[in-house]
PDB file of C-alpha atoms and ligand atoms in Angstrom:
ATOM      1  CA  MET T   1    -125.433 -58.216 -48.120  1.00 93.00           C
ATOM      2  CA  VAL T   2    -126.231 -60.851 -45.542  1.00 98.00           C
ATOM      3  CA  GLU T   3    -129.623 -60.571 -43.921  1.00 98.00           C
ATOM      4  CA  ASP T   4    -129.631 -61.817 -40.326  1.00 98.00           C
ATOM      5  CA  VAL T   5    -132.755 -63.857 -39.575  1.00 98.00           C
ATOM      6  CA  THR T   6    -131.424 -65.577 -36.439  1.00 98.00           C
ATOM      7  CA  HIS T   7    -134.012 -63.552 -34.503  1.00 98.00           C
ATOM      8  CA  ILE T   8    -136.988 -65.587 -35.706  1.00 98.00           C
ATOM      9  CA  HIS T   9    -136.988 -67.677 -32.499  1.00 98.00           C
ATOM     10  CA  ARG T  10    -138.406 -64.651 -30.647  1.00 98.00           C
ATOM     11  CA  GLU T  11    -141.784 -65.387 -32.180  1.00 98.00           C
ATOM     12  CA  TYR T  12    -141.735 -68.752 -30.378  1.00 97.00           C
ATOM     13  CA  GLY T  13    -139.438 -68.423 -27.366  1.00 93.00           C
ATOM     14  CA  ASP T  14    -136.741 -66.326 -25.695  1.00 96.00           C
ATOM     15  CA  ASP T  15    -134.000 -68.881 -26.202  1.00 98.00           C
ATOM     16  CA  ARG T  16    -132.267 -69.038 -29.535  1.00 98.00           C
ATOM     17  CA  LEU T  17    -131.404 -72.678 -28.797  1.00 98.00           C
ATOM     18  CA  PRO T  18    -134.701 -74.610 -28.676  1.00 98.00           C
ATOM     19  CA  PRO T  19    -135.340 -76.850 -25.644  1.00 98.00           C
ATOM     20  CA  GLY T  20    -133.678 -80.253 -25.744  1.00 98.00           C
ATOM     21  CA  GLN T  21    -131.242 -79.200 -28.488  1.00 98.00           C
ATOM     22  CA  ARG T  22    -127.446 -79.220 -28.312  1.00 98.00           C
ATOM     23  CA  LYS T  23    -125.377 -76.731 -30.293  1.00 98.00           C
ATOM     24  CA  THR T  24    -122.820 -78.152 -32.699  1.00 98.00           C
ATOM     25  CA  ASP T  25    -120.218 -76.390 -34.809  1.00 96.00           C
ATOM     26  CA  ARG T  26    -120.181 -79.261 -37.278  1.00 96.00           C
ATOM     27  CA  PHE T  27    -122.780 -79.590 -39.984  1.00 97.00           C
ATOM     28  CA  PRO T  28    -123.859 -83.235 -39.788  1.00 97.00           C
ATOM     29  CA  VAL T  29    -125.416 -84.890 -42.829  1.00 97.00           C
ATOM     30  CA  LEU T  30    -128.800 -86.576 -42.377  1.00 96.00           C
ATOM     31  CA  SER T  31    -130.495 -88.381 -45.236  1.00 97.00           C
ATOM     32  CA  LYS T  32    -132.942 -91.253 -45.368  1.00 96.00           C
ATOM     33  CA  SER T  33    -131.066 -93.057 -48.135  1.00 97.00           C
ATOM     34  CA  GLY T  34    -127.795 -91.347 -49.048  1.00 97.00           C
ATOM     35  CA  THR T  35    -127.028 -88.641 -51.578  1.00 98.00           C
ATOM     36  CA  PRO T  36    -128.748 -89.161 -54.946  1.00 98.00           C
ATOM     37  CA  SER T  37    -126.937 -88.176 -58.112  1.00 95.00           C
ATOM     38  CA  VAL T  38    -128.914 -85.413 -59.742  1.00 94.00           C
ATOM     39  CA  ASP T  39    -128.597 -85.247 -63.531  1.00 92.00           C
ATOM     40  CA  PRO T  40    -127.669 -81.624 -64.401  1.00 88.00           C
ATOM     41  CA  ASP T  41    -130.381 -81.615 -67.098  1.00 90.00           C
ATOM     42  CA  ASP T  42    -132.927 -82.526 -64.448  1.00 91.00           C
ATOM     43  CA  ALA T  43    -131.623 -80.253 -61.690  1.00 95.00           C
ATOM     44  CA  GLY T  44    -134.159 -77.444 -61.979  1.00 97.00           C
ATOM     45  CA  LEU T  45    -137.447 -76.918 -60.194  1.00 98.00           C
ATOM     46  CA  ASP T  46    -141.036 -77.715 -61.166  1.00 98.00           C
ATOM     47  CA  VAL T  47    -143.816 -75.681 -59.601  1.00 98.00           C
ATOM     48  CA  TYR T  48    -147.277 -77.134 -60.182  1.00 98.00           C
ATOM     49  CA  GLY T  49    -150.642 -78.086 -58.763  1.00 99.00           C
ATOM     50  CA  ALA T  50    -153.200 -75.417 -57.830  1.00 98.00           C
ATOM     51  CA  VAL T  51    -151.542 -72.619 -59.804  1.00 98.00           C
ATOM     52  CA  ASP T  52    -152.397 -70.512 -62.861  1.00 98.00           C
ATOM     53  CA  GLU T  53    -148.889 -70.747 -64.327  1.00 98.00           C
ATOM     54  CA  PRO T  54    -146.995 -73.998 -63.801  1.00 98.00           C
ATOM     55  CA  LEU T  55    -143.271 -73.224 -63.813  1.00 98.00           C
ATOM     56  CA  ASP T  56    -140.407 -75.396 -65.004  1.00 98.00           C
ATOM     57  CA  TYR T  57    -137.054 -73.809 -64.218  1.00 98.00           C
ATOM     58  CA  SER T  58    -133.683 -75.111 -65.274  1.00 98.00           C
ATOM     59  CA  LEU T  59    -131.095 -74.626 -62.553  1.00 97.00           C
ATOM     60  CA  SER T  60    -129.544 -71.654 -64.360  1.00 97.00           C
ATOM     61  CA  GLU T  61    -132.954 -70.043 -64.882  1.00 98.00           C
ATOM     62  CA  PHE T  62    -133.664 -70.536 -61.204  1.00 98.00           C
ATOM     63  CA  LYS T  63    -130.366 -68.971 -60.176  1.00 98.00           C
ATOM     64  CA  ALA T  64    -131.237 -65.918 -62.290  1.00 98.00           C
ATOM     65  CA  LEU T  65    -134.262 -65.141 -60.080  1.00 98.00           C
ATOM     66  CA  PRO T  66    -133.904 -62.430 -57.417  1.00 98.00           C
ATOM     67  CA  SER T  67    -131.963 -63.970 -54.530  1.00 98.00           C
ATOM     68  CA  VAL T  68    -131.010 -63.265 -50.936  1.00 98.00           C
ATOM     69  CA  THR T  69    -128.299 -64.415 -48.563  1.00 99.00           C
ATOM     70  CA  GLN T  70    -129.482 -65.040 -45.018  1.00 99.00           C
ATOM     71  CA  ARG T  71    -127.747 -65.996 -41.776  1.00 98.00           C
ATOM     72  CA  GLN T  72    -130.009 -68.490 -40.073  1.00 98.00           C
ATOM     73  CA  ASP T  73    -130.065 -71.368 -37.595  1.00 98.00           C
ATOM     74  CA  PHE T  74    -130.668 -75.037 -38.390  1.00 98.00           C
ATOM     75  CA  HIS T  75    -132.386 -77.417 -35.953  1.00 98.00           C
ATOM     76  CA  CYS T  76    -132.442 -81.183 -36.492  1.00 98.00           C
ATOM     77  CA  VAL T  77    -135.121 -83.198 -34.707  1.00 97.00           C
ATOM     78  CA  THR T  78    -132.450 -85.694 -33.566  1.00 96.00           C
ATOM     79  CA  GLY T  79    -131.153 -83.021 -31.178  1.00 98.00           C
ATOM     80  CA  TRP T  80    -128.470 -80.893 -32.791  1.00 98.00           C
ATOM     81  CA  SER T  81    -128.612 -77.261 -33.857  1.00 98.00           C
ATOM     82  CA  LYS T  82    -126.154 -75.370 -36.016  1.00 98.00           C
ATOM     83  CA  PHE T  83    -126.152 -71.600 -35.668  1.00 98.00           C
ATOM     84  CA  ASP T  84    -125.233 -69.007 -38.284  1.00 98.00           C
ATOM     85  CA  CYS T  85    -125.586 -70.938 -41.526  1.00 98.00           C
ATOM     86  CA  GLU T  86    -125.370 -68.607 -44.515  1.00 98.00           C
ATOM     87  CA  PHE T  87    -127.757 -69.760 -47.205  1.00 98.00           C
ATOM     88  CA  THR T  88    -128.191 -68.083 -50.586  1.00 98.00           C
ATOM     89  CA  GLY T  89    -131.335 -68.676 -52.577  1.00 98.00           C
ATOM     90  CA  VAL T  90    -134.800 -67.562 -53.561  1.00 98.00           C
ATOM     91  CA  VAL T  91    -137.477 -66.706 -50.999  1.00 98.00           C
ATOM     92  CA  PHE T  92    -140.498 -68.981 -51.182  1.00 98.00           C
ATOM     93  CA  ASP T  93    -142.892 -66.088 -51.829  1.00 98.00           C
ATOM     94  CA  GLU T  94    -141.197 -65.451 -55.143  1.00 98.00           C
ATOM     95  CA  LEU T  95    -142.668 -68.749 -56.398  1.00 98.00           C
ATOM     96  CA  VAL T  96    -146.128 -67.944 -55.070  1.00 98.00           C
ATOM     97  CA  GLU T  97    -146.206 -64.725 -57.049  1.00 97.00           C
ATOM     98  CA  ARG T  98    -144.731 -66.125 -60.247  1.00 98.00           C
ATOM     99  CA  ALA T  99    -146.946 -69.218 -60.323  1.00 98.00           C
ATOM    100  CA  GLY T 100    -150.183 -67.419 -59.477  1.00 98.00           C
ATOM    101  CA  VAL T 101    -151.145 -69.771 -56.672  1.00 98.00           C
ATOM    102  CA  HIS T 102    -154.902 -70.284 -56.371  1.00 98.00           C
ATOM    103  CA  ASP T 103    -156.691 -68.743 -53.392  1.00 98.00           C
ATOM    104  CA  ASP T 104    -157.871 -72.145 -52.145  1.00 98.00           C
ATOM    105  CA  ALA T 105    -154.383 -73.698 -52.183  1.00 98.00           C
ATOM    106  CA  ASP T 106    -153.551 -73.889 -48.473  1.00 98.00           C
ATOM    107  CA  HIS T 107    -150.958 -76.679 -48.522  1.00 98.00           C
ATOM    108  CA  VAL T 108    -147.626 -77.466 -50.115  1.00 99.00           C
ATOM    109  CA  LEU T 109    -145.922 -80.785 -50.768  1.00 99.00           C
ATOM    110  CA  PHE T 110    -142.215 -80.684 -51.606  1.00 99.00           C
ATOM    111  CA  HIS T 111    -140.777 -83.467 -53.775  1.00 98.00           C
ATOM    112  CA  ALA T 112    -137.124 -84.491 -53.964  1.00 98.00           C
ATOM    113  CA  HIS T 113    -134.821 -86.545 -56.180  1.00 98.00           C
ATOM    114  CA  ASP T 114    -134.344 -89.269 -53.540  1.00 98.00           C
ATOM    115  CA  GLY T 115    -138.103 -89.870 -53.315  1.00 98.00           C
ATOM    116  CA  TYR T 116    -138.380 -87.792 -50.139  1.00 98.00           C
ATOM    117  CA  THR T 117    -141.404 -85.584 -49.619  1.00 98.00           C
ATOM    118  CA  THR T 118    -142.377 -83.154 -46.869  1.00 99.00           C
ATOM    119  CA  ASN T 119    -145.455 -80.993 -46.366  1.00 99.00           C
ATOM    120  CA  LEU T 120    -146.181 -77.585 -44.883  1.00 99.00           C
ATOM    121  CA  PRO T 121    -149.152 -75.248 -44.778  1.00 98.00           C
ATOM    122  CA  LEU T 122    -148.726 -72.512 -47.378  1.00 98.00           C
ATOM    123  CA  SER T 123    -148.709 -69.899 -44.587  1.00 98.00           C
ATOM    124  CA  GLU T 124    -145.655 -71.587 -42.996  1.00 98.00           C
ATOM    125  CA  CYS T 125    -143.866 -71.669 -46.350  1.00 98.00           C
ATOM    126  CA  ARG T 126    -144.298 -67.916 -46.559  1.00 98.00           C
ATOM    127  CA  HIS T 127    -142.654 -67.398 -43.158  1.00 98.00           C
ATOM    128  CA  GLU T 128    -139.451 -65.381 -43.002  1.00 98.00           C
ATOM    129  CA  GLY T 129    -136.413 -67.582 -43.582  1.00 98.00           C
ATOM    130  CA  VAL T 130    -137.930 -70.171 -45.923  1.00 99.00           C
ATOM    131  CA  LEU T 131    -135.632 -70.308 -48.927  1.00 99.00           C
ATOM    132  CA  LEU T 132    -134.969 -72.494 -51.927  1.00 98.00           C
ATOM    133  CA  ALA T 133    -131.233 -72.451 -51.375  1.00 98.00           C
ATOM    134  CA  TYR T 134    -128.376 -73.190 -53.772  1.00 98.00           C
ATOM    135  CA  GLY T 135    -125.507 -71.539 -51.871  1.00 98.00           C
ATOM    136  CA  PHE T 136    -123.973 -72.248 -48.468  1.00 98.00           C
ATOM    137  CA  ASP T 137    -121.349 -70.053 -46.791  1.00 98.00           C
ATOM    138  CA  GLY T 138    -120.471 -68.438 -50.117  1.00 97.00           C
ATOM    139  CA  ASP T 139    -120.036 -71.693 -52.040  1.00 98.00           C
ATOM    140  CA  PRO T 140    -122.423 -73.814 -54.084  1.00 97.00           C
ATOM    141  CA  LEU T 141    -124.510 -75.966 -51.737  1.00 98.00           C
ATOM    142  CA  PRO T 142    -122.615 -79.265 -51.243  1.00 98.00           C
ATOM    143  CA  ALA T 143    -124.373 -82.361 -52.628  1.00 98.00           C
ATOM    144  CA  ASP T 144    -124.545 -84.055 -49.195  1.00 98.00           C
ATOM    145  CA  HIS T 145    -126.443 -81.037 -47.859  1.00 98.00           C
ATOM    146  CA  GLY T 146    -128.943 -81.081 -50.727  1.00 98.00           C
ATOM    147  CA  GLY T 147    -127.112 -79.443 -53.617  1.00 98.00           C
ATOM    148  CA  PRO T 148    -127.775 -78.278 -56.173  1.00 97.00           C
ATOM    149  CA  LEU T 149    -131.042 -77.060 -54.607  1.00 98.00           C
ATOM    150  CA  ARG T 150    -132.756 -77.560 -51.239  1.00 98.00           C
ATOM    151  CA  VAL T 151    -135.334 -75.948 -49.006  1.00 99.00           C
ATOM    152  CA  VAL T 152    -134.453 -74.474 -45.594  1.00 99.00           C
ATOM    153  CA  THR T 153    -137.044 -73.871 -42.863  1.00 99.00           C
ATOM    154  CA  PRO T 154    -135.312 -72.275 -39.867  1.00 98.00           C
ATOM    155  CA  HIS T 155    -138.562 -71.914 -37.886  1.00 98.00           C
ATOM    156  CA  LYS T 156    -139.178 -75.688 -38.133  1.00 98.00           C
ATOM    157  CA  TYR T 157    -137.155 -78.843 -37.566  1.00 98.00           C
ATOM    158  CA  ALA T 158    -135.008 -79.389 -40.608  1.00 98.00           C
ATOM    159  CA  TYR T 159    -136.915 -82.398 -41.943  1.00 98.00           C
ATOM    160  CA  LYS T 160    -139.379 -79.806 -43.253  1.00 98.00           C
ATOM    161  CA  GLY T 161    -136.654 -78.651 -45.664  1.00 99.00           C
ATOM    162  CA  ALA T 162    -136.317 -81.014 -48.628  1.00 99.00           C
ATOM    163  CA  LYS T 163    -132.768 -81.541 -49.880  1.00 98.00           C
ATOM    164  CA  TRP T 164    -132.371 -82.149 -53.667  1.00 98.00           C
ATOM    165  CA  VAL T 165    -135.769 -80.562 -54.141  1.00 98.00           C
ATOM    166  CA  SER T 166    -137.272 -81.241 -57.563  1.00 98.00           C
ATOM    167  CA  GLY T 167    -140.831 -80.016 -57.227  1.00 98.00           C
ATOM    168  CA  VAL T 168    -143.111 -77.725 -55.269  1.00 99.00           C
ATOM    169  CA  GLU T 169    -146.731 -78.862 -55.460  1.00 99.00           C
ATOM    170  CA  PHE T 170    -149.536 -76.562 -54.296  1.00 99.00           C
ATOM    171  CA  LEU T 171    -152.539 -78.421 -52.890  1.00 99.00           C
ATOM    172  CA  THR T 172    -156.046 -77.625 -51.749  1.00 98.00           C
ATOM    173  CA  ASP T 173    -156.020 -80.639 -49.385  1.00 98.00           C
ATOM    174  CA  LYS T 174    -153.172 -81.577 -47.072  1.00 98.00           C
ATOM    175  CA  GLU T 175    -150.933 -84.515 -47.960  1.00 98.00           C
ATOM    176  CA  LEU T 176    -148.365 -85.817 -45.476  1.00 98.00           C
ATOM    177  CA  GLY T 177    -144.709 -86.218 -46.429  1.00 98.00           C
ATOM    178  CA  TYR T 178    -142.230 -89.043 -45.890  1.00 98.00           C
ATOM    179  CA  TRP T 179    -141.432 -88.530 -42.182  1.00 98.00           C
ATOM    180  CA  GLU T 180    -144.822 -87.034 -41.345  1.00 98.00           C
ATOM    181  CA  LYS T 181    -146.403 -90.339 -42.426  1.00 98.00           C
ATOM    182  CA  ARG T 182    -143.925 -92.187 -40.226  1.00 98.00           C
ATOM    183  CA  GLY T 183    -144.692 -90.449 -36.947  1.00 97.00           C
ATOM    184  CA  TYR T 184    -142.716 -87.217 -37.048  1.00 98.00           C
ATOM    185  CA  SER T 185    -144.712 -84.166 -36.016  1.00 98.00           C
ATOM    186  CA  ASP T 186    -146.586 -82.459 -38.823  1.00 98.00           C
ATOM    187  CA  THR T 187    -146.201 -79.066 -37.129  1.00 98.00           C
ATOM    188  CA  ALA T 188    -142.503 -79.475 -36.147  1.00 98.00           C
ATOM    189  CA  ASN T 189    -142.074 -76.336 -34.016  1.00 98.00           C
ATOM    190  CA  PRO T 190    -138.676 -76.696 -32.259  1.00 98.00           C
ATOM    191  CA  TRP T 191    -139.551 -74.282 -29.430  1.00 98.00           C
ATOM    192  CA  ASN T 192    -142.562 -76.430 -28.491  1.00 98.00           C
ATOM    193  CA  GLU T 193    -140.531 -79.617 -29.004  1.00 98.00           C
ATOM    194  CA  GLU T 194    -143.038 -80.878 -31.546  1.00 98.00           C
ATOM    195  CA  ARG T 195    -140.832 -83.819 -32.536  1.00 98.00           C
ATOM    196  CA  TYR T 196    -143.144 -86.804 -32.851  1.00 96.00           C
ATOM    197  CA  SER T 197    -146.874 -87.047 -33.216  1.00 90.00           C
TER     198      SER T 197
HETATM  199  N1  MTE J   1    -134.570 -85.112 -49.913  1.00 88.28           N
HETATM  200  C1  MTE J   1    -134.338 -85.226 -48.597  1.00 88.28           C
HETATM  201  N2  MTE J   1    -134.407 -84.115 -47.837  1.00 88.28           N
HETATM  202  C2  MTE J   1    -134.167 -84.192 -46.510  1.00 88.28           C
HETATM  203  C3  MTE J   1    -133.869 -85.418 -45.881  1.00 88.28           C
HETATM  204  C4  MTE J   1    -133.805 -86.578 -46.724  1.00 88.28           C
HETATM  205  O1  MTE J   1    -133.557 -87.707 -46.285  1.00 88.28           O
HETATM  206  N3  MTE J   1    -134.043 -86.435 -48.066  1.00 88.28           N
HETATM  207  N4  MTE J   1    -133.646 -85.455 -44.523  1.00 88.28           N
HETATM  208  C5  MTE J   1    -134.178 -84.342 -43.722  1.00 88.28           C
HETATM  209  C6  MTE J   1    -133.649 -84.297 -42.362  1.00 88.28           C
HETATM  210  S1  MTE J   1    -134.315 -85.389 -41.232  1.00 88.28           S
HETATM  211  C7  MTE J   1    -132.763 -83.320 -41.954  1.00 88.28           C
HETATM  212  S2  MTE J   1    -132.280 -83.152 -40.336  1.00 88.28           S
HETATM  213  C8  MTE J   1    -132.132 -82.432 -42.929  1.00 88.28           C
HETATM  214  C9  MTE J   1    -130.642 -82.637 -42.857  1.00 88.28           C
HETATM  215  O2  MTE J   1    -129.947 -81.736 -43.679  1.00 88.28           O
HETATM  216  P1  MTE J   1    -128.366 -81.833 -43.716  1.00 88.28           P
HETATM  217  O3  MTE J   1    -128.003 -83.230 -44.175  1.00 88.28           O
HETATM  218  O4  MTE J   1    -127.931 -80.769 -44.653  1.00 88.28           O
HETATM  219  O5  MTE J   1    -127.864 -81.613 -42.310  1.00 88.28           O
HETATM  220  O6  MTE J   1    -132.567 -82.666 -44.266  1.00 88.28           O
HETATM  221  C10 MTE J   1    -133.922 -82.995 -44.388  1.00 88.28           C
HETATM  222  N5  MTE J   1    -134.250 -83.041 -45.789  1.00 88.28           N
HETATM  223 MO1   MO J   2    -133.571 -84.556 -39.128  1.00 88.28          MO
END
């Protein structure tokens, strides 16, 4: 069953297409430094930091967790949006419950195999639509788009979703990620055009 979450824009604005964005039917690839090769033995997910139970999933263990398939939109800060992407994966909250995240952990830093990082408040990670995705349109997620495993954040510009994600770190104090340190907006709300800070 495909869950339609293309309605989430209504929390922020009437228009499904955020201001200043152009709709594309392509799915462009955007990466700071190309597609890293991810060793299959190292392709799982580490969950650590301010948690009771650090988790260390292999990719197959991760794919055995309860999963969802969602239809959602994708907004890149450079100005393109792709509607109706079907991502399959695990909802972020599943990790929060399994890891026993501490009450004072308000921030998350995502780590990726290409050295990329990106940060979000924990509350924004728990928003509807945030997935750790390994499937796209019924197929395994292509490597250029972050396969085997990436994060998607349809209520934020897509730089908040780490491709080739390797770790989810829970933090009591905020740390900025790769683009956030380089002048991209920390809040990244597409309907307010929070592109640069
Ligand atoms: N690990 C990693 N994740 C990343 C990036 C990156 O360079 N490295 N680029 C971000 C940016 S700016 C965007 S727009 C999306 C692009 O995803 P796509 O290539 O699947 O379109 O990935 C985001 N996640
Ligand atoms: Mo982007």
